[in-house]
Amino acid sequence: QSVLTQPPSVSGAPGQRVSISCTGSSSNLGTGYDVHWYQQLPGTAPKLLISANSNRPSGVPDRFSGSKSGTSASLAISGLQAEDEADYYCQSYDSSLSGWVFGGGTRLTVL
Amino acid sequence: QLQLQESGPGLVKPSETLSLTCTVSDGSISSSTYYWGWVRQPPGKGLEWIASVYYSGTTFYNPSLKSRVTISVDKSKNQFSLRLSAVTTADTAVYYCARLRYFGWYFDLWGRGTLVTVSS
């Protein structure tokens, strides 16, 4: 059971927009800690996709966007492409655990 | 561009100690901007933070693993290391070392990962 809750899977057709939710609690997202998102392509290491709720590192397409409100956050991917098929993880800091926590991950399938 | 590279045995026997090292190249482990950490991923499962260390030696541990884990830093070698004792098959995973940005608390750079299998 992950501290941050994500849907196990989402899917969409090329060109469509999908969103992935990440739900936390009062000891992480709800207390003001930022949420960050990672993309893990098959057989590779995770890669930072979105930092501090909505910031895209250099090189990340603007098709990817993030938002956070209260104890929830969301990653949106617009203009879906086949290369976006991957696992996506949210991450934050938890004050009760005094450590860093991940969501269980969401597998994106491009139909 | 700073790079991280994990190294260590790929096979460990049950009840023994898993030891891994992460070498930081093209950059300094003594940067005040970053912590350094270990994250693991069992086959087919999600990511789990294990431990983090600052160049000064300050450490943070996942409470669920704390009794078995030690993380340390060797500034002279630009390396940091992980030791996990009394391993079981549940510790079989890909182990990643990663750079943890101090302001923001996110992992902005990852090693390629190394698979450690616990088996007799």
mmCIF file of C-alpha atoms in Angstrom:
data_model
loop_
_atom_site.group_PDB
_atom_site.id
_atom_site.type_symbol
_atom_site.label_atom_id
_atom_site.label_comp_id
_atom_site.label_asym_id
_atom_site.label_seq_id
_atom_site.Cartn_x
_atom_site.Cartn_y
_atom_site.Cartn_z
ATOM 1 C CA GLN A 1 0.000 0.000 0.000
ATOM 2 C CA SER A 2 1.692 3.178 -1.196
ATOM 3 C CA VAL A 3 1.482 6.429 0.747
ATOM 4 C CA LEU A 4 0.524 8.206 -2.471
ATOM 5 C CA THR A 5 -2.328 6.637 -4.448
ATOM 6 C CA GLN A 6 -2.343 6.433 -8.228
ATOM 7 C CA PRO A 7 -4.622 4.535 -10.634
ATOM 8 C CA PRO A 8 -2.873 1.355 -11.832
ATOM 9 C CA SER A 9 -3.512 2.114 -15.478
ATOM 10 C CA VAL A 10 -4.805 4.684 -17.931
ATOM 11 C CA SER A 11 -5.080 4.600 -21.707
ATOM 12 C CA GLY A 12 -5.757 6.882 -24.611
ATOM 13 C CA ALA A 13 -5.570 7.068 -28.362
ATOM 14 C CA PRO A 14 -2.853 8.998 -30.183
ATOM 15 C CA GLY A 15 -3.565 12.709 -30.107
ATOM 16 C CA GLN A 16 -5.857 12.498 -27.101
ATOM 17 C CA ARG A 17 -5.344 13.959 -23.635
ATOM 18 C CA VAL A 18 -5.062 11.817 -20.515
ATOM 19 C CA SER A 19 -4.544 12.646 -16.885
ATOM 20 C CA ILE A 20 -3.094 10.671 -13.995
ATOM 21 C CA SER A 21 -4.120 11.430 -10.436
ATOM 22 C CA CYS A 22 -2.027 11.234 -7.288
ATOM 23 C CA THR A 23 -3.767 11.368 -3.921
ATOM 24 C CA GLY A 24 -1.904 11.972 -0.686
ATOM 25 C CA SER A 25 -2.731 13.051 2.834
ATOM 26 C CA SER A 26 -2.205 15.721 5.445
ATOM 27 C CA SER A 27 1.335 14.503 6.136
ATOM 28 C CA ASN A 28 2.580 14.986 2.577
ATOM 29 C CA LEU A 29 0.729 16.867 -0.186
ATOM 30 C CA GLY A 30 -1.760 18.371 2.253
ATOM 31 C CA THR A 31 0.925 19.925 4.417
ATOM 32 C CA GLY A 32 2.448 21.783 1.522
ATOM 33 C CA TYR A 33 5.131 19.452 0.258
ATOM 34 C CA ASP A 34 5.507 19.529 -3.496
ATOM 35 C CA VAL A 35 4.660 16.654 -5.799
ATOM 36 C CA HIS A 36 7.035 15.498 -8.515
ATOM 37 C CA TRP A 37 6.476 13.178 -11.463
ATOM 38 C CA TYR A 38 8.736 10.613 -13.138
ATOM 39 C CA GLN A 39 8.460 8.753 -16.422
ATOM 40 C CA GLN A 40 9.887 5.252 -16.635
ATOM 41 C CA LEU A 41 10.137 3.837 -20.125
ATOM 42 C CA PRO A 42 10.319 0.033 -20.380
ATOM 43 C CA GLY A 43 13.647 -1.322 -19.168
ATOM 44 C CA THR A 44 15.068 2.066 -18.199
ATOM 45 C CA ALA A 45 15.624 4.142 -15.076
ATOM 46 C CA PRO A 46 13.016 6.693 -13.994
ATOM 47 C CA LYS A 47 13.419 10.170 -15.431
ATOM 48 C CA LEU A 48 12.264 13.395 -13.806
ATOM 49 C CA LEU A 49 9.293 14.705 -15.780
ATOM 50 C CA ILE A 50 7.747 17.409 -13.581
ATOM 51 C CA SER A 51 9.237 18.988 -10.463
ATOM 52 C CA ALA A 52 7.614 21.129 -7.800
ATOM 53 C CA ASN A 53 4.053 20.451 -8.959
ATOM 54 C CA SER A 54 4.251 22.032 -12.378
ATOM 55 C CA ASN A 55 7.824 22.727 -13.506
ATOM 56 C CA ARG A 56 9.168 20.984 -16.573
ATOM 57 C CA PRO A 57 12.924 20.293 -16.656
ATOM 58 C CA SER A 58 14.751 21.297 -19.788
ATOM 59 C CA GLY A 59 13.964 18.923 -22.636
ATOM 60 C CA VAL A 60 10.538 17.803 -21.430
ATOM 61 C CA PRO A 61 7.877 18.611 -24.028
ATOM 62 C CA ASP A 62 5.177 21.096 -23.055
ATOM 63 C CA ARG A 63 2.625 18.348 -23.768
ATOM 64 C CA PHE A 64 3.314 17.323 -20.176
ATOM 65 C CA SER A 65 1.861 19.466 -17.399
ATOM 66 C CA GLY A 66 1.275 19.106 -13.686
ATOM 67 C CA SER A 67 -0.931 20.628 -11.031
ATOM 68 C CA LYS A 68 -1.574 20.262 -7.310
ATOM 69 C CA SER A 69 -4.420 21.236 -5.052
ATOM 70 C CA GLY A 70 -4.714 20.291 -1.415
ATOM 71 C CA THR A 71 -3.994 16.596 -0.962
ATOM 72 C CA SER A 72 -4.272 15.778 -4.675
ATOM 73 C CA ALA A 73 -2.148 16.260 -7.750
ATOM 74 C CA SER A 74 -2.488 15.488 -11.421
ATOM 75 C CA LEU A 75 -0.251 14.878 -14.412
ATOM 76 C CA ALA A 76 -1.761 15.689 -17.793
ATOM 77 C CA ILE A 77 -0.418 14.533 -21.130
ATOM 78 C CA SER A 78 -1.895 16.113 -24.231
ATOM 79 C CA GLY A 79 -1.392 15.130 -27.843
ATOM 80 C CA LEU A 80 -0.598 11.541 -26.851
ATOM 81 C CA GLN A 81 2.177 9.865 -28.795
ATOM 82 C CA ALA A 82 3.203 6.229 -28.964
ATOM 83 C CA GLU A 83 6.504 7.117 -27.268
ATOM 84 C CA ASP A 84 4.599 8.253 -24.170
ATOM 85 C CA GLU A 85 3.744 4.649 -23.341
ATOM 86 C CA ALA A 86 5.462 4.169 -19.986
ATOM 87 C CA ASP A 87 4.984 3.947 -16.235
ATOM 88 C CA TYR A 88 4.464 7.239 -14.399
ATOM 89 C CA TYR A 89 5.162 7.806 -10.705
ATOM 90 C CA CYS A 90 4.342 10.680 -8.377
ATOM 91 C CA GLN A 91 6.638 11.429 -5.430
ATOM 92 C CA SER A 92 6.678 13.717 -2.413
ATOM 93 C CA TYR A 93 8.066 14.051 1.101
ATOM 94 C CA ASP A 94 6.128 12.721 4.079
ATOM 95 C CA SER A 95 6.555 14.369 7.465
ATOM 96 C CA SER A 96 5.126 11.423 9.424
ATOM 97 C CA LEU A 97 7.645 9.031 7.886
ATOM 98 C CA SER A 98 10.403 11.648 7.725
ATOM 99 C CA GLY A 99 11.224 10.412 4.273
ATOM 100 C CA TRP A 100 10.477 10.400 0.597
ATOM 101 C CA VAL A 101 7.479 8.514 -0.769
ATOM 102 C CA PHE A 102 6.305 7.355 -4.188
ATOM 103 C CA GLY A 103 2.952 6.526 -5.634
ATOM 104 C CA GLY A 104 2.362 2.972 -6.770
ATOM 105 C CA GLY A 105 2.778 3.952 -10.395
ATOM 106 C CA THR A 106 0.412 4.237 -13.371
ATOM 107 C CA ARG A 107 0.931 2.399 -16.633
ATOM 108 C CA LEU A 108 -0.036 4.490 -19.632
ATOM 109 C CA THR A 109 -1.088 2.559 -22.712
ATOM 110 C CA VAL A 110 -1.352 4.356 -26.030
ATOM 111 C CA LEU A 111 -4.051 2.526 -27.977
ATOM 112 C CA GLN B 1 26.977 16.219 -17.308
ATOM 113 C CA LEU B 2 27.183 14.506 -13.912
ATOM 114 C CA GLN B 3 26.621 10.758 -14.037
ATOM 115 C CA LEU B 4 25.838 8.099 -11.465
ATOM 116 C CA GLN B 5 26.925 4.467 -11.737
ATOM 117 C CA GLU B 6 25.929 1.641 -9.431
ATOM 118 C CA SER B 7 28.260 -1.264 -8.759
ATOM 119 C CA GLY B 8 28.177 -4.391 -6.632
ATOM 120 C CA PRO B 9 27.327 -8.092 -6.645
ATOM 121 C CA GLY B 10 24.343 -9.159 -8.692
ATOM 122 C CA LEU B 11 23.676 -12.192 -6.513
ATOM 123 C CA VAL B 12 23.442 -12.315 -2.724
ATOM 124 C CA LYS B 13 22.549 -15.276 -0.527
ATOM 125 C CA PRO B 14 19.639 -15.102 1.932
ATOM 126 C CA SER B 15 20.611 -13.797 5.399
ATOM 127 C CA GLU B 16 23.763 -12.152 4.006
ATOM 128 C CA THR B 17 24.478 -8.452 3.480
ATOM 129 C CA LEU B 18 23.879 -6.636 0.210
ATOM 130 C CA SER B 19 26.505 -3.977 -0.534
ATOM 131 C CA LEU B 20 26.319 -1.467 -3.359
ATOM 132 C CA THR B 21 28.341 1.590 -4.299
ATOM 133 C CA CYS B 22 27.365 4.563 -6.431
ATOM 134 C CA THR B 23 30.164 6.471 -8.148
ATOM 135 C CA VAL B 24 29.537 10.112 -8.986
ATOM 136 C CA SER B 25 31.449 11.233 -12.074
ATOM 137 C CA ASP B 26 31.873 14.627 -13.742
ATOM 138 C CA GLY B 27 30.691 16.375 -10.594
ATOM 139 C CA SER B 28 31.259 16.645 -6.862
ATOM 140 C CA ILE B 29 29.442 14.678 -4.205
ATOM 141 C CA SER B 30 30.220 17.548 -1.810
ATOM 142 C CA SER B 31 27.728 19.946 -3.385
ATOM 143 C CA SER B 32 25.570 21.768 -0.839
ATOM 144 C CA THR B 33 22.597 21.587 -3.217
ATOM 145 C CA TYR B 34 22.092 17.851 -3.188
ATOM 146 C CA TYR B 35 21.545 14.797 -1.084
ATOM 147 C CA TRP B 36 22.267 11.350 -2.512
ATOM 148 C CA GLY B 37 19.956 8.378 -2.253
ATOM 149 C CA TRP B 38 19.031 4.821 -3.054
ATOM 150 C CA VAL B 39 15.697 3.714 -4.532
ATOM 151 C CA ARG B 40 14.742 0.152 -5.373
ATOM 152 C CA GLN B 41 12.203 -1.504 -7.632
ATOM 153 C CA PRO B 42 11.248 -5.186 -7.228
ATOM 154 C CA PRO B 43 10.525 -6.941 -10.522
ATOM 155 C CA GLY B 44 7.202 -5.771 -11.920
ATOM 156 C CA LYS B 45 6.552 -3.456 -8.968
ATOM 157 C CA GLY B 46 6.846 0.208 -8.045
ATOM 158 C CA LEU B 47 9.582 2.424 -6.649
ATOM 159 C CA GLU B 48 10.596 2.399 -2.976
ATOM 160 C CA TRP B 49 12.908 4.956 -1.367
ATOM 161 C CA ILE B 50 15.523 3.257 0.835
ATOM 162 C CA ALA B 51 17.838 5.908 2.268
ATOM 163 C CA SER B 52 19.499 9.273 1.647
ATOM 164 C CA VAL B 53 22.765 10.881 2.729
ATOM 165 C CA TYR B 54 24.296 14.382 2.661
ATOM 166 C CA TYR B 55 27.991 14.914 1.987
ATOM 167 C CA SER B 56 28.397 15.886 5.657
ATOM 168 C CA GLY B 57 27.215 12.415 6.684
ATOM 169 C CA THR B 58 23.658 13.298 7.683
ATOM 170 C CA THR B 59 21.421 10.326 6.913
ATOM 171 C CA PHE B 60 17.729 9.542 6.465
ATOM 172 C CA TYR B 61 16.256 6.046 6.358
ATOM 173 C CA ASN B 62 12.959 4.507 5.286
ATOM 174 C CA PRO B 63 11.396 3.458 8.618
ATOM 175 C CA SER B 64 10.406 0.077 7.177
ATOM 176 C CA LEU B 65 14.046 -0.757 6.363
ATOM 177 C CA LYS B 66 15.906 1.299 8.956
ATOM 178 C CA SER B 67 16.928 -1.611 11.183
ATOM 179 C CA ARG B 68 18.770 -3.278 8.286
ATOM 180 C CA VAL B 69 20.131 -0.361 6.255
ATOM 181 C CA THR B 70 23.273 1.736 6.397
ATOM 182 C CA ILE B 71 24.078 4.492 3.926
ATOM 183 C CA SER B 72 27.427 6.250 3.900
ATOM 184 C CA VAL B 73 29.445 8.702 1.840
ATOM 185 C CA ASP B 74 33.129 8.695 0.876
ATOM 186 C CA LYS B 75 34.021 12.188 -0.287
ATOM 187 C CA SER B 76 37.591 11.207 -1.172
ATOM 188 C CA LYS B 77 36.312 8.696 -3.714
ATOM 189 C CA ASN B 78 33.226 10.708 -4.755
ATOM 190 C CA GLN B 79 31.094 7.698 -3.853
ATOM 191 C CA PHE B 80 28.231 6.770 -1.599
ATOM 192 C CA SER B 81 27.281 3.272 -0.501
ATOM 193 C CA LEU B 82 24.397 1.121 0.689
ATOM 194 C CA ARG B 83 24.466 -1.867 2.972
ATOM 195 C CA LEU B 84 21.338 -3.949 3.560
ATOM 196 C CA SER B 85 21.692 -6.764 6.055
ATOM 197 C CA ALA B 86 19.808 -10.006 6.589
ATOM 198 C CA VAL B 87 18.424 -10.011 3.052
ATOM 199 C CA THR B 88 15.557 -12.221 1.926
ATOM 200 C CA THR B 89 14.069 -12.944 -1.475
ATOM 201 C CA ALA B 90 11.825 -9.912 -0.922
ATOM 202 C CA ASP B 91 14.913 -7.737 -1.316
ATOM 203 C CA THR B 92 15.388 -8.875 -4.918
ATOM 204 C CA ALA B 93 15.105 -5.691 -6.954
ATOM 205 C CA VAL B 94 16.745 -3.233 -9.295
ATOM 206 C CA TYR B 95 18.611 -0.792 -7.077
ATOM 207 C CA TYR B 96 19.018 2.764 -8.334
ATOM 208 C CA CYS B 97 21.236 5.464 -6.955
ATOM 209 C CA ALA B 98 19.932 8.968 -7.476
ATOM 210 C CA ARG B 99 20.679 12.613 -6.793
ATOM 211 C CA LEU B 100 18.149 14.308 -4.505
ATOM 212 C CA ARG B 101 17.792 18.046 -4.866
ATOM 213 C CA TYR B 102 17.926 19.708 -1.446
ATOM 214 C CA PHE B 103 15.449 22.459 -2.290
ATOM 215 C CA GLY B 104 12.333 20.778 -3.578
ATOM 216 C CA TRP B 105 13.159 17.272 -2.472
ATOM 217 C CA TYR B 106 13.050 15.509 -5.820
ATOM 218 C CA PHE B 107 15.355 13.019 -7.546
ATOM 219 C CA ASP B 108 16.683 14.888 -10.554
ATOM 220 C CA LEU B 109 19.304 12.432 -11.773
ATOM 221 C CA TRP B 110 19.337 8.633 -11.679
ATOM 222 C CA GLY B 111 21.840 5.877 -12.311
ATOM 223 C CA ARG B 112 20.969 3.134 -14.749
ATOM 224 C CA GLY B 113 20.235 0.701 -11.935
ATOM 225 C CA THR B 114 21.628 -2.675 -11.002
ATOM 226 C CA LEU B 115 19.665 -5.874 -10.490
ATOM 227 C CA VAL B 116 20.379 -7.659 -7.236
ATOM 228 C CA THR B 117 18.946 -11.142 -6.865
ATOM 229 C CA VAL B 118 18.690 -12.786 -3.466
ATOM 230 C CA SER B 119 18.946 -16.518 -3.906
ATOM 231 C CA SER B 120 20.802 -19.473 -2.489
#
